[in-house]
GROMACS .gro file of N, CA and C in nm:
model
  540
    1UNK      N    1 -12.910   3.358 -11.680
    1UNK     CA    2 -12.953   3.311 -11.551
    1UNK      C    3 -13.099   3.348 -11.531
    2UNK      N    4 -13.177   3.258 -11.477
    2UNK     CA    5 -13.319   3.283 -11.455
    2UNK      C    6 -13.352   3.268 -11.308
    3UNK      N    7 -13.459   3.338 -11.269
    3UNK     CA    8 -13.511   3.325 -11.133
    3UNK      C    9 -13.608   3.208 -11.135
    4UNK      N   10 -13.639   3.152 -11.020
    4UNK     CA   11 -13.717   3.030 -11.008
    4UNK      C   12 -13.847   3.030 -11.087
    5UNK      N   13 -13.916   3.144 -11.100
    5UNK     CA   14 -14.045   3.143 -11.170
    5UNK      C   15 -14.031   3.154 -11.321
    6UNK      N   16 -13.912   3.153 -11.373
    6UNK     CA   17 -13.891   3.154 -11.515
    6UNK      C   18 -13.869   3.292 -11.575
    7UNK      N   19 -13.865   3.401 -11.493
    7UNK     CA   20 -13.840   3.535 -11.544
    7UNK      C   21 -13.691   3.561 -11.537
    8UNK      N   22 -13.636   3.610 -11.648
    8UNK     CA   23 -13.492   3.636 -11.648
    8UNK      C   24 -13.461   3.761 -11.566
    9UNK      N   25 -13.336   3.770 -11.526
    9UNK     CA   26 -13.292   3.887 -11.449
    9UNK      C   27 -13.311   4.014 -11.532
   10UNK      N   28 -13.281   4.004 -11.659
   10UNK     CA   29 -13.293   4.118 -11.749
   10UNK      C   30 -13.438   4.165 -11.755
   11UNK      N   31 -13.532   4.075 -11.771
   11UNK     CA   32 -13.673   4.112 -11.779
   11UNK      C   33 -13.721   4.173 -11.648
   12UNK      N   34 -13.673   4.120 -11.534
   12UNK     CA   35 -13.711   4.175 -11.404
   12UNK      C   36 -13.659   4.318 -11.389
   13UNK      N   37 -13.534   4.343 -11.426
   13UNK     CA   38 -13.477   4.477 -11.416
   13UNK      C   39 -13.545   4.575 -11.512
   14UNK      N   40 -13.583   4.529 -11.630
   14UNK     CA   41 -13.656   4.615 -11.724
   14UNK      C   42 -13.790   4.654 -11.664
   15UNK      N   43 -13.862   4.559 -11.608
   15UNK     CA   44 -13.991   4.590 -11.546
   15UNK      C   45 -13.975   4.683 -11.428
   16UNK      N   46 -13.872   4.660 -11.347
   16UNK     CA   47 -13.845   4.747 -11.233
   16UNK      C   48 -13.810   4.889 -11.281
   17UNK      N   49 -13.730   4.900 -11.386
   17UNK     CA   50 -13.693   5.031 -11.443
   17UNK      C   51 -13.815   5.103 -11.498
   18UNK      N   52 -13.902   5.031 -11.567
   18UNK     CA   53 -14.025   5.093 -11.621
   18UNK      C   54 -14.114   5.139 -11.507
   19UNK      N   55 -14.126   5.060 -11.404
   19UNK     CA   56 -14.207   5.098 -11.288
   19UNK      C   57 -14.155   5.223 -11.219
   20UNK      N   58 -14.023   5.230 -11.197
   20UNK     CA   59 -13.963   5.348 -11.133
   20UNK      C   60 -13.977   5.473 -11.221
   21UNK      N   61 -13.961   5.457 -11.351
   21UNK     CA   62 -13.979   5.571 -11.443
   21UNK      C   63 -14.124   5.618 -11.444
   22UNK      N   64 -14.218   5.526 -11.438
   22UNK     CA   65 -14.360   5.564 -11.433
   22UNK      C   66 -14.391   5.639 -11.304
   23UNK      N   67 -14.333   5.593 -11.193
   23UNK     CA   68 -14.352   5.661 -11.064
   23UNK      C   69 -14.293   5.802 -11.069
   24UNK      N   70 -14.173   5.818 -11.123
   24UNK     CA   71 -14.110   5.950 -11.134
   24UNK      C   72 -14.192   6.041 -11.226
   25UNK      N   73 -14.244   5.986 -11.337
   25UNK     CA   74 -14.326   6.067 -11.428
   25UNK      C   75 -14.454   6.113 -11.359
   26UNK      N   76 -14.514   6.028 -11.279
   26UNK     CA   77 -14.636   6.066 -11.207
   26UNK      C   78 -14.605   6.174 -11.104
   27UNK      N   79 -14.492   6.159 -11.032
   27UNK     CA   80 -14.456   6.259 -10.932
   27UNK      C   81 -14.427   6.394 -10.995
   28UNK      N   82 -14.368   6.397 -11.112
   28UNK     CA   83 -14.342   6.523 -11.182
   28UNK      C   84 -14.467   6.574 -11.253
   29UNK      N   85 -14.550   6.485 -11.298
   29UNK     CA   86 -14.667   6.524 -11.376
   29UNK      C   87 -14.778   6.588 -11.294
   30UNK      N   88 -14.797   6.545 -11.170
   30UNK     CA   89 -14.906   6.599 -11.088
   30UNK      C   90 -14.891   6.750 -11.068
   31UNK      N   91 -14.776   6.803 -11.027
   31UNK     CA   92 -14.766   6.948 -11.012
   31UNK      C   93 -14.784   7.023 -11.144
   32UNK      N   94 -14.735   6.967 -11.251
   32UNK     CA   95 -14.749   7.033 -11.381
   32UNK      C   96 -14.896   7.040 -11.422
   33UNK      N   97 -14.968   6.930 -11.407
   33UNK     CA   98 -15.111   6.929 -11.440
   33UNK      C   99 -15.187   7.024 -11.349
   34UNK      N  100 -15.154   7.027 -11.219
   34UNK     CA  101 -15.221   7.120 -11.126
   34UNK      C  102 -15.196   7.264 -11.167
   35UNK      N  103 -15.073   7.295 -11.210
   35UNK     CA  104 -15.040   7.430 -11.253
   35UNK      C  105 -15.122   7.469 -11.377
   36UNK      N  106 -15.131   7.378 -11.472
   36UNK     CA  107 -15.204   7.407 -11.595
   36UNK      C  108 -15.353   7.425 -11.567
   37UNK      N  109 -15.409   7.346 -11.477
   37UNK     CA  110 -15.551   7.353 -11.446
   37UNK      C  111 -15.587   7.452 -11.336
   38UNK      N  112 -15.488   7.516 -11.273
   38UNK     CA  113 -15.515   7.603 -11.159
   38UNK      C  114 -15.609   7.720 -11.190
   39UNK      N  115 -15.603   7.784 -11.308
   39UNK     CA  116 -15.700   7.892 -11.331
   39UNK      C  117 -15.845   7.844 -11.329
   40UNK      N  118 -15.867   7.718 -11.362
   40UNK     CA  119 -16.002   7.665 -11.362
   40UNK      C  120 -16.051   7.631 -11.222
   41UNK      N  121 -15.959   7.591 -11.136
   41UNK     CA  122 -15.998   7.545 -11.004
   41UNK      C  123 -15.972   7.646 -10.893
   42UNK      N  124 -15.902   7.754 -10.924
   42UNK     CA  125 -15.867   7.851 -10.820
   42UNK      C  126 -15.991   7.924 -10.772
   43UNK      N  127 -16.003   7.932 -10.643
   43UNK     CA  128 -16.115   8.006 -10.586
   43UNK      C  129 -16.067   8.145 -10.548
   44UNK      N  130 -16.150   8.244 -10.575
   44UNK     CA  131 -16.118   8.380 -10.536
   44UNK      C  132 -16.150   8.397 -10.389
   45UNK      N  133 -16.051   8.432 -10.312
   45UNK     CA  134 -16.075   8.454 -10.170
   45UNK      C  135 -16.141   8.590 -10.151
   46UNK      N  136 -16.231   8.599 -10.054
   46UNK     CA  137 -16.297   8.726 -10.030
   46UNK      C  138 -16.195   8.834  -9.998
   47UNK      N  139 -16.219   8.952 -10.052
   47UNK     CA  140 -16.131   9.064 -10.026
   47UNK      C  141 -16.019   9.077 -10.127
   48UNK      N  142 -16.007   8.982 -10.219
   48UNK     CA  143 -15.896   8.986 -10.313
   48UNK      C  144 -15.897   9.115 -10.394
   49UNK      N  145 -16.010   9.152 -10.445
   49UNK     CA  146 -16.019   9.275 -10.523
   49UNK      C  147 -16.105   9.376 -10.450
   50UNK      N  148 -16.058   9.421 -10.337
   50UNK     CA  149 -16.134   9.516 -10.258
   50UNK      C  150 -16.064   9.651 -10.256
   51UNK      N  151 -16.140   9.751 -10.216
   51UNK     CA  152 -16.087   9.886 -10.202
   51UNK      C  153 -16.050   9.905 -10.056
   52UNK      N  154 -15.925   9.943 -10.029
   52UNK     CA  155 -15.878   9.963  -9.893
   52UNK      C  156 -15.842  10.109  -9.871
   53UNK      N  157 -15.870  10.156  -9.751
   53UNK     CA  158 -15.843  10.295  -9.717
   53UNK      C  159 -15.697  10.315  -9.680
   54UNK      N  160 -15.638  10.422  -9.733
   54UNK     CA  161 -15.504  10.463  -9.691
   54UNK      C  162 -15.512  10.571  -9.585
   55UNK      N  163 -15.635  10.617  -9.559
   55UNK     CA  164 -15.655  10.721  -9.458
   55UNK      C  165 -15.730  10.839  -9.516
   56UNK      N  166 -15.745  10.939  -9.435
   56UNK     CA  167 -15.816  11.060  -9.475
   56UNK      C  168 -15.735  11.136  -9.580
   57UNK      N  169 -15.805  11.200  -9.670
   57UNK     CA  170 -15.741  11.282  -9.773
   57UNK      C  171 -15.657  11.392  -9.707
   58UNK      N  172 -15.700  11.437  -9.589
   58UNK     CA  173 -15.629  11.543  -9.517
   58UNK      C  174 -15.489  11.500  -9.473
   59UNK      N  175 -15.462  11.371  -9.465
   59UNK     CA  176 -15.330  11.321  -9.427
   59UNK      C  177 -15.226  11.344  -9.536
   60UNK      N  178 -15.272  11.375  -9.656
   60UNK     CA  179 -15.184  11.389  -9.771
   60UNK      C  180 -15.195  11.530  -9.826
   61UNK      N  181 -15.110  11.623  -9.778
   61UNK     CA  182 -15.118  11.762  -9.823
   61UNK      C  183 -15.091  11.776  -9.972
   62UNK      N  184 -15.161  11.869 -10.035
   62UNK     CA  185 -15.144  11.893 -10.178
   62UNK      C  186 -15.000  11.931 -10.209
   63UNK      N  187 -14.948  11.877 -10.319
   63UNK     CA  188 -14.813  11.906 -10.361
   63UNK      C  189 -14.705  11.824 -10.290
   64UNK      N  190 -14.745  11.730 -10.207
   64UNK     CA  191 -14.647  11.649 -10.134
   64UNK      C  192 -14.665  11.500 -10.164
   65UNK      N  193 -14.557  11.428 -10.140
   65UNK     CA  194 -14.559  11.282 -10.154
   65UNK      C  195 -14.534  11.224 -10.016
   66UNK      N  196 -14.621  11.133  -9.975
   66UNK     CA  197 -14.613  11.075  -9.840
   66UNK      C  198 -14.610  10.923  -9.847
   67UNK      N  199 -14.548  10.865  -9.747
   67UNK     CA  200 -14.542  10.721  -9.730
   67UNK      C  201 -14.671  10.674  -9.663
   68UNK      N  202 -14.727  10.564  -9.710
   68UNK     CA  203 -14.849  10.509  -9.649
   68UNK      C  204 -14.840  10.357  -9.651
   69UNK      N  205 -14.920  10.294  -9.565
   69UNK     CA  206 -14.925  10.148  -9.561
   69UNK      C  207 -15.070  10.103  -9.555
   70UNK      N  208 -15.092   9.981  -9.597
   70UNK     CA  209 -15.223   9.918  -9.583
   70UNK      C  210 -15.201   9.770  -9.556
   71UNK      N  211 -15.303   9.707  -9.506
   71UNK     CA  212 -15.296   9.564  -9.474
   71UNK      C  213 -15.346   9.485  -9.595
   72UNK      N  214 -15.267   9.391  -9.641
   72UNK     CA  215 -15.305   9.308  -9.755
   72UNK      C  216 -15.438   9.239  -9.723
   73UNK      N  217 -15.537   9.250  -9.813
   73UNK     CA  218 -15.667   9.190  -9.784
   73UNK      C  219 -15.669   9.038  -9.790
   74UNK      N  220 -15.569   8.979  -9.848
   74UNK     CA  221 -15.561   8.834  -9.859
   74UNK      C  222 -15.443   8.788  -9.774
   75UNK      N  223 -15.470   8.764  -9.646
   75UNK     CA  224 -15.363   8.726  -9.555
   75UNK      C  225 -15.387   8.587  -9.498
   76UNK      N  226 -15.280   8.526  -9.458
   76UNK     CA  227 -15.283   8.400  -9.385
   76UNK      C  228 -15.242   8.430  -9.242
   77UNK      N  229 -15.283   8.348  -9.147
   77UNK     CA  230 -15.245   8.373  -9.007
   77UNK      C  231 -15.093   8.381  -8.987
   78UNK      N  232 -15.018   8.313  -9.068
   78UNK     CA  233 -14.872   8.312  -9.051
   78UNK      C  234 -14.803   8.431  -9.117
   79UNK      N  235 -14.875   8.519  -9.186
   79UNK     CA  236 -14.813   8.630  -9.257
   79UNK      C  237 -14.753   8.736  -9.166
   80UNK      N  238 -14.814   8.760  -9.052
   80UNK     CA  239 -14.761   8.858  -8.958
   80UNK      C  240 -14.743   8.995  -9.020
   81UNK      N  241 -14.626   9.057  -8.994
   81UNK     CA  242 -14.600   9.192  -9.044
   81UNK      C  243 -14.577   9.196  -9.194
   82UNK      N  244 -14.551   9.083  -9.256
   82UNK     CA  245 -14.529   9.084  -9.401
   82UNK      C  246 -14.656   9.115  -9.477
   83UNK      N  247 -14.770   9.110  -9.411
   83UNK     CA  248 -14.896   9.143  -9.478
   83UNK      C  249 -14.921   9.293  -9.482
   84UNK      N  250 -14.834   9.373  -9.419
   84UNK     CA  251 -14.844   9.517  -9.427
   84UNK      C  252 -14.770   9.562  -9.552
   85UNK      N  253 -14.840   9.629  -9.641
   85UNK     CA  254 -14.784   9.668  -9.770
   85UNK      C  255 -14.764   9.819  -9.772
   86UNK      N  256 -14.648   9.862  -9.819
   86UNK     CA  257 -14.616  10.004  -9.825
   86UNK      C  258 -14.642  10.059  -9.965
   87UNK      N  259 -14.667  10.190  -9.971
   87UNK     CA  260 -14.686  10.258 -10.098
   87UNK      C  261 -14.652  10.406 -10.080
   88UNK      N  262 -14.640  10.476 -10.190
   88UNK     CA  263 -14.616  10.620 -10.189
   88UNK      C  264 -14.739  10.689 -10.244
   89UNK      N  265 -14.787  10.793 -10.175
   89UNK     CA  266 -14.906  10.868 -10.218
   89UNK      C  267 -14.863  11.009 -10.255
   90UNK      N  268 -14.888  11.045 -10.378
   90UNK     CA  269 -14.859  11.180 -10.427
   90UNK      C  270 -14.990  11.254 -10.446
   91UNK      N  271 -15.009  11.361 -10.371
   91UNK     CA  272 -15.129  11.443 -10.385
   91UNK      C  273 -15.095  11.555 -10.483
   92UNK      N  274 -15.147  11.545 -10.602
   92UNK     CA  275 -15.115  11.642 -10.706
   92UNK      C  276 -15.184  11.775 -10.674
   93UNK      N  277 -15.315  11.774 -10.670
   93UNK     CA  278 -15.395  11.889 -10.629
   93UNK      C  279 -15.540  11.849 -10.623
   94UNK      N  280 -15.619  11.919 -10.546
   94UNK     CA  281 -15.762  11.890 -10.536
   94UNK      C  282 -15.790  11.744 -10.508
   95UNK      N  283 -15.858  11.679 -10.601
   95UNK     CA  284 -15.894  11.538 -10.587
   95UNK      C  285 -15.806  11.447 -10.672
   96UNK      N  286 -15.693  11.496 -10.719
   96UNK     CA  287 -15.604  11.417 -10.805
   96UNK      C  288 -15.487  11.362 -10.724
   97UNK      N  289 -15.470  11.232 -10.730
   97UNK     CA  290 -15.364  11.163 -10.658
   97UNK      C  291 -15.293  11.067 -10.751
   98UNK      N  292 -15.176  11.024 -10.709
   98UNK     CA  293 -15.108  10.909 -10.768
   98UNK      C  294 -15.062  10.824 -10.652
   99UNK      N  295 -15.087  10.694 -10.659
   99UNK     CA  296 -15.044  10.601 -10.555
   99UNK      C  297 -14.953  10.499 -10.622
  100UNK      N  298 -14.828  10.501 -10.579
  100UNK     CA  299 -14.726  10.416 -10.639
  100UNK      C  300 -14.694  10.297 -10.551
  101UNK      N  301 -14.669  10.184 -10.615
  101UNK     CA  302 -14.613  10.070 -10.543
  101UNK      C  303 -14.473  10.110 -10.499
  102UNK      N  304 -14.431  10.063 -10.385
  102UNK     CA  305 -14.302  10.103 -10.331
  102UNK      C  306 -14.186  10.036 -10.405
  103UNK      N  307 -14.215   9.935 -10.483
  103UNK     CA  308 -14.110   9.855 -10.546
  103UNK      C  309 -14.063   9.913 -10.678
  104UNK      N  310 -13.933   9.909 -10.696
  104UNK     CA  311 -13.870   9.951 -10.821
  104UNK      C  312 -13.918   9.858 -10.933
  105UNK      N  313 -13.936   9.914 -11.051
  105UNK     CA  314 -13.981   9.834 -11.165
  105UNK      C  315 -13.869   9.747 -11.222
  106UNK      N  316 -13.748   9.763 -11.173
  106UNK     CA  317 -13.636   9.683 -11.223
  106UNK      C  318 -13.633   9.546 -11.154
  107UNK      N  319 -13.602   9.543 -11.024
  107UNK     CA  320 -13.594   9.416 -10.952
  107UNK      C  321 -13.676   9.414 -10.824
  108UNK      N  322 -13.756   9.516 -10.802
  108UNK     CA  323 -13.847   9.515 -10.688
  108UNK      C  324 -13.792   9.569 -10.558
  109UNK      N  325 -13.675   9.628 -10.558
  109UNK     CA  326 -13.622   9.688 -10.435
  109UNK      C  327 -13.710   9.806 -10.394
  110UNK      N  328 -13.721   9.835 -10.265
  110UNK     CA  329 -13.806   9.947 -10.223
  110UNK      C  330 -13.741  10.081 -10.256
  111UNK      N  331 -13.817  10.167 -10.322
  111UNK     CA  332 -13.767  10.300 -10.358
  111UNK      C  333 -13.796  10.398 -10.244
  112UNK      N  334 -13.716  10.502 -10.235
  112UNK     CA  335 -13.736  10.607 -10.135
  112UNK      C  336 -13.762  10.738 -10.206
  113UNK      N  337 -13.841  10.822 -10.143
  113UNK     CA  338 -13.873  10.954 -10.196
  113UNK      C  339 -13.776  11.056 -10.138
  114UNK      N  340 -13.716  11.136 -10.223
  114UNK     CA  341 -13.628  11.244 -10.182
  114UNK      C  342 -13.691  11.375 -10.226
  115UNK      N  343 -13.754  11.444 -10.131
  115UNK     CA  344 -13.826  11.568 -10.163
  115UNK      C  345 -13.732  11.676 -10.215
  116UNK      N  346 -13.607  11.679 -10.165
  116UNK     CA  347 -13.513  11.782 -10.206
  116UNK      C  348 -13.488  11.779 -10.357
  117UNK      N  349 -13.473  11.661 -10.412
  117UNK     CA  350 -13.446  11.647 -10.555
  117UNK      C  351 -13.573  11.618 -10.634
  118UNK      N  352 -13.681  11.584 -10.566
  118UNK     CA  353 -13.806  11.551 -10.636
  118UNK      C  354 -13.797  11.420 -10.710
  119UNK      N  355 -13.721  11.325 -10.654
  119UNK     CA  356 -13.701  11.196 -10.720
  119UNK      C  357 -13.727  11.080 -10.626
  120UNK      N  358 -13.773  10.970 -10.683
  120UNK     CA  359 -13.774  10.842 -10.615
  120UNK      C  360 -13.644  10.774 -10.655
  121UNK      N  361 -13.572  10.721 -10.556
  121UNK     CA  362 -13.444  10.657 -10.584
  121UNK      C  363 -13.445  10.513 -10.535
  122UNK      N  364 -13.389  10.425 -10.616
  122UNK     CA  365 -13.376  10.284 -10.580
  122UNK      C  366 -13.233  10.261 -10.532
  123UNK      N  367 -13.215  10.207 -10.411
  123UNK     CA  368 -13.080  10.187 -10.359
  123UNK      C  369 -13.006  10.068 -10.420
  124UNK      N  370 -13.076   9.980 -10.485
  124UNK     CA  371 -13.011   9.856 -10.532
  124UNK      C  372 -12.924   9.877 -10.656
  125UNK      N  373 -12.979   9.940 -10.760
  125UNK     CA  374 -12.905   9.954 -10.884
  125UNK      C  375 -12.908  10.096 -10.939
  126UNK      N  376 -12.945  10.192 -10.855
  126UNK     CA  377 -12.938  10.332 -10.897
  126UNK      C  378 -13.051  10.379 -10.986
  127UNK      N  379 -13.163  10.310 -10.986
  127UNK     CA  380 -13.277  10.356 -11.065
  127UNK      C  381 -13.335  10.483 -11.005
  128UNK      N  382 -13.379  10.574 -11.091
  128UNK     CA  383 -13.439  10.699 -11.044
  128UNK      C  384 -13.568  10.722 -11.121
  129UNK      N  385 -13.665  10.781 -11.050
  129UNK     CA  386 -13.796  10.809 -11.107
  129UNK      C  387 -13.834  10.953 -11.073
  130UNK      N  388 -13.901  11.020 -11.165
  130UNK     CA  389 -13.951  11.154 -11.140
  130UNK      C  390 -14.067  11.148 -11.041
  131UNK      N  391 -14.112  11.263 -10.995
  131UNK     CA  392 -14.221  11.271 -10.897
  131UNK      C  393 -14.349  11.208 -10.950
  132UNK      N  394 -14.370  11.209 -11.082
  132UNK     CA  395 -14.491  11.148 -11.139
  132UNK      C  396 -14.477  10.999 -11.164
  133UNK      N  397 -14.365  10.940 -11.118
  133UNK     CA  398 -14.343  10.797 -11.131
  133UNK      C  399 -14.277  10.755 -11.261
  134UNK      N  400 -14.255  10.848 -11.352
  134UNK     CA  401 -14.192  10.815 -11.480
  134UNK      C  402 -14.043  10.786 -11.458
  135UNK      N  403 -13.987  10.701 -11.539
  135UNK     CA  404 -13.846  10.664 -11.530
  135UNK      C  405 -13.760  10.786 -11.560
  136UNK      N  406 -13.661  10.812 -11.474
  136UNK     CA  407 -13.567  10.921 -11.495
  136UNK      C  408 -13.434  10.868 -11.548
  137UNK      N  409 -13.380  10.764 -11.481
  137UNK     CA  410 -13.253  10.706 -11.526
  137UNK      C  411 -13.233  10.571 -11.459
  138UNK      N  412 -13.126  10.504 -11.502
  138UNK     CA  413 -13.092  10.376 -11.442
  138UNK      C  414 -13.148  10.259 -11.520
  139UNK      N  415 -13.137  10.140 -11.461
  139UNK     CA  416 -13.177  10.018 -11.532
  139UNK      C  417 -13.328   9.997 -11.551
  140UNK      N  418 -13.418  10.056 -11.471
  140UNK     CA  419 -13.560  10.027 -11.497
  140UNK      C  420 -13.600  10.073 -11.637
  141UNK      N  421 -13.680   9.990 -11.702
  141UNK     CA  422 -13.724  10.022 -11.838
  141UNK      C  423 -13.856  10.097 -11.842
  142UNK      N  424 -13.921  10.111 -11.726
  142UNK     CA  425 -14.050  10.178 -11.721
  142UNK      C  426 -14.062  10.250 -11.587
  143UNK      N  427 -14.168  10.323 -11.571
  143UNK     CA  428 -14.191  10.397 -11.448
  143UNK      C  429 -14.243  10.308 -11.336
  144UNK      N  430 -14.267  10.370 -11.222
  144UNK     CA  431 -14.322  10.299 -11.107
  144UNK      C  432 -14.463  10.251 -11.137
  145UNK      N  433 -14.501  10.140 -11.078
  145UNK     CA  434 -14.636  10.088 -11.095
  145UNK      C  435 -14.732  10.170 -11.011
  146UNK      N  436 -14.852  10.193 -11.064
  146UNK     CA  437 -14.953  10.272 -10.993
  146UNK      C  438 -15.073  10.188 -10.956
  147UNK      N  439 -15.127  10.217 -10.839
  147UNK     CA  440 -15.253  10.157 -10.797
  147UNK      C  441 -15.368  10.245 -10.845
  148UNK      N  442 -15.480  10.183 -10.873
  148UNK     CA  443 -15.601  10.261 -10.899
  148UNK      C  444 -15.651  10.315 -10.767
  149UNK      N  445 -15.708  10.433 -10.769
  149UNK     CA  446 -15.757  10.494 -10.645
  149UNK      C  447 -15.893  10.558 -10.668
  150UNK      N  448 -15.961  10.585 -10.556
  150UNK     CA  449 -16.084  10.663 -10.559
  150UNK      C  450 -16.099  10.730 -10.423
  151UNK      N  451 -16.183  10.831 -10.419
  151UNK     CA  452 -16.207  10.904 -10.295
  151UNK      C  453 -16.352  10.888 -10.257
  152UNK      N  454 -16.375  10.840 -10.136
  152UNK     CA  455 -16.510  10.823 -10.084
  152UNK      C  456 -16.516  10.874  -9.941
  153UNK      N  457 -16.611  10.959  -9.914
  153UNK     CA  458 -16.635  11.013  -9.779
  153UNK      C  459 -16.507  11.070  -9.718
  154UNK      N  460 -16.427  11.138  -9.799
  154UNK     CA  461 -16.306  11.201  -9.750
  154UNK      C  462 -16.189  11.108  -9.727
  155UNK      N  463 -16.202  10.982  -9.767
  155UNK     CA  464 -16.093  10.884  -9.753
  155UNK      C  465 -16.036  10.847  -9.888
  156UNK      N  466 -15.907  10.827  -9.892
  156UNK     CA  467 -15.839  10.782 -10.013
  156UNK      C  468 -15.836  10.630 -10.011
  157UNK      N  469 -15.895  10.568 -10.113
  157UNK     CA  470 -15.901  10.422 -10.123
  157UNK      C  471 -15.821  10.376 -10.243
  158UNK      N  472 -15.755  10.262 -10.229
  158UNK     CA  473 -15.686  10.203 -10.343
  158UNK      C  474 -15.740  10.064 -10.369
  159UNK      N  475 -15.727  10.021 -10.492
  159UNK     CA  476 -15.769   9.886 -10.532
  159UNK      C  477 -15.662   9.789 -10.485
  160UNK      N  478 -15.691   9.718 -10.377
  160UNK     CA  479 -15.592   9.629 -10.317
  160UNK      C  480 -15.609   9.487 -10.370
  161UNK      N  481 -15.505   9.410 -10.351
  161UNK     CA  482 -15.507   9.272 -10.399
  161UNK      C  483 -15.471   9.265 -10.546
  162UNK      N  484 -15.470   9.377 -10.611
  162UNK     CA  485 -15.434   9.384 -10.752
  162UNK      C  486 -15.286   9.415 -10.759
  163UNK      N  487 -15.210   9.327 -10.819
  163UNK     CA  488 -15.067   9.351 -10.829
  163UNK      C  489 -15.045   9.448 -10.944
  164UNK      N  490 -14.985   9.564 -10.915
  164UNK     CA  491 -14.963   9.658 -11.024
  164UNK      C  492 -14.855   9.608 -11.117
  165UNK      N  493 -14.892   9.587 -11.241
  165UNK     CA  494 -14.799   9.537 -11.341
  165UNK      C  495 -14.810   9.623 -11.466
  166UNK      N  496 -14.719   9.605 -11.563
  166UNK     CA  497 -14.726   9.688 -11.684
  166UNK      C  498 -14.859   9.673 -11.757
  167UNK      N  499 -14.928   9.561 -11.746
  167UNK     CA  500 -15.055   9.541 -11.815
  167UNK      C  501 -15.175   9.589 -11.739
  168UNK      N  502 -15.156   9.638 -11.616
  168UNK     CA  503 -15.272   9.681 -11.538
  168UNK      C  504 -15.330   9.809 -11.597
  169UNK      N  505 -15.456   9.835 -11.566
  169UNK     CA  506 -15.529   9.947 -11.623
  169UNK      C  507 -15.459  10.079 -11.594
  170UNK      N  508 -15.419  10.102 -11.470
  170UNK     CA  509 -15.358  10.229 -11.433
  170UNK      C  510 -15.226  10.250 -11.505
  171UNK      N  511 -15.145  10.145 -11.515
  171UNK     CA  512 -15.015  10.158 -11.580
  171UNK      C  513 -15.031  10.184 -11.729
  172UNK      N  514 -15.125  10.116 -11.792
  172UNK     CA  515 -15.146  10.133 -11.935
  172UNK      C  516 -15.203  10.272 -11.964
  173UNK      N  517 -15.297  10.318 -11.881
  173UNK     CA  518 -15.359  10.448 -11.905
  173UNK      C  519 -15.257  10.561 -11.889
  174UNK      N  520 -15.161  10.547 -11.799
  174UNK     CA  521 -15.068  10.655 -11.772
  174UNK      C  522 -14.948  10.651 -11.866
  175UNK      N  523 -14.908  10.536 -11.911
  175UNK     CA  524 -14.785  10.522 -11.988
  175UNK      C  525 -14.810  10.517 -12.138
  176UNK      N  526 -14.869  10.621 -12.192
  176UNK     CA  527 -14.887  10.626 -12.336
  176UNK      C  528 -14.757  10.671 -12.400
  177UNK      N  529 -14.725  10.620 -12.519
  177UNK     CA  530 -14.601  10.663 -12.585
  177UNK      C  531 -14.603  10.812 -12.615
  178UNK      N  532 -14.485  10.874 -12.613
  178UNK     CA  533 -14.477  11.019 -12.636
  178UNK      C  534 -14.519  11.056 -12.777
  179UNK      N  535 -14.513  10.963 -12.872
  179UNK     CA  536 -14.546  10.995 -13.010
  179UNK      C  537 -14.694  10.977 -13.039
  180UNK      N  538 -14.770  10.923 -12.942
  180UNK     CA  539 -14.914  10.897 -12.964
  180UNK      C  540 -14.995  11.025 -12.956
   0.00000   0.00000   0.00000
């Protein structure tokens, strides 16, 4: 059977099928191409790699671990309270600190500090970490992530906007193998 202009039904359906497949391929292809090219086109927002104050060094007594928060330097107006980021600050002695991300290295649940036992504990799957952030037991395969820090004018500053990961400078510098 043919349509009035001489095109068969089969040819019309094939052309329609090819057109719909091309449209679907374009709709799927645009996000993939944007993802691949995003490192080239991504703009660094101001404040992404800035140093943020956690407060005066005096707020963190030597030999203690304290809870602290800072405001994410890269926020959107809709972020609200979710832009407040928590961390744990361990004042070892003098000018030596460790600043840990609050998230467990296993699945990211927030860990709590228990001064009585000297451990960070994860409520989700029973992960435990020693006071220095090293893995004690449970499912995490590594210790807590650490932020880089510095002290300026009596204030403790951390490198914000940097997601602490196993490949970050602080994590690599601290987690040397025991046989090295």
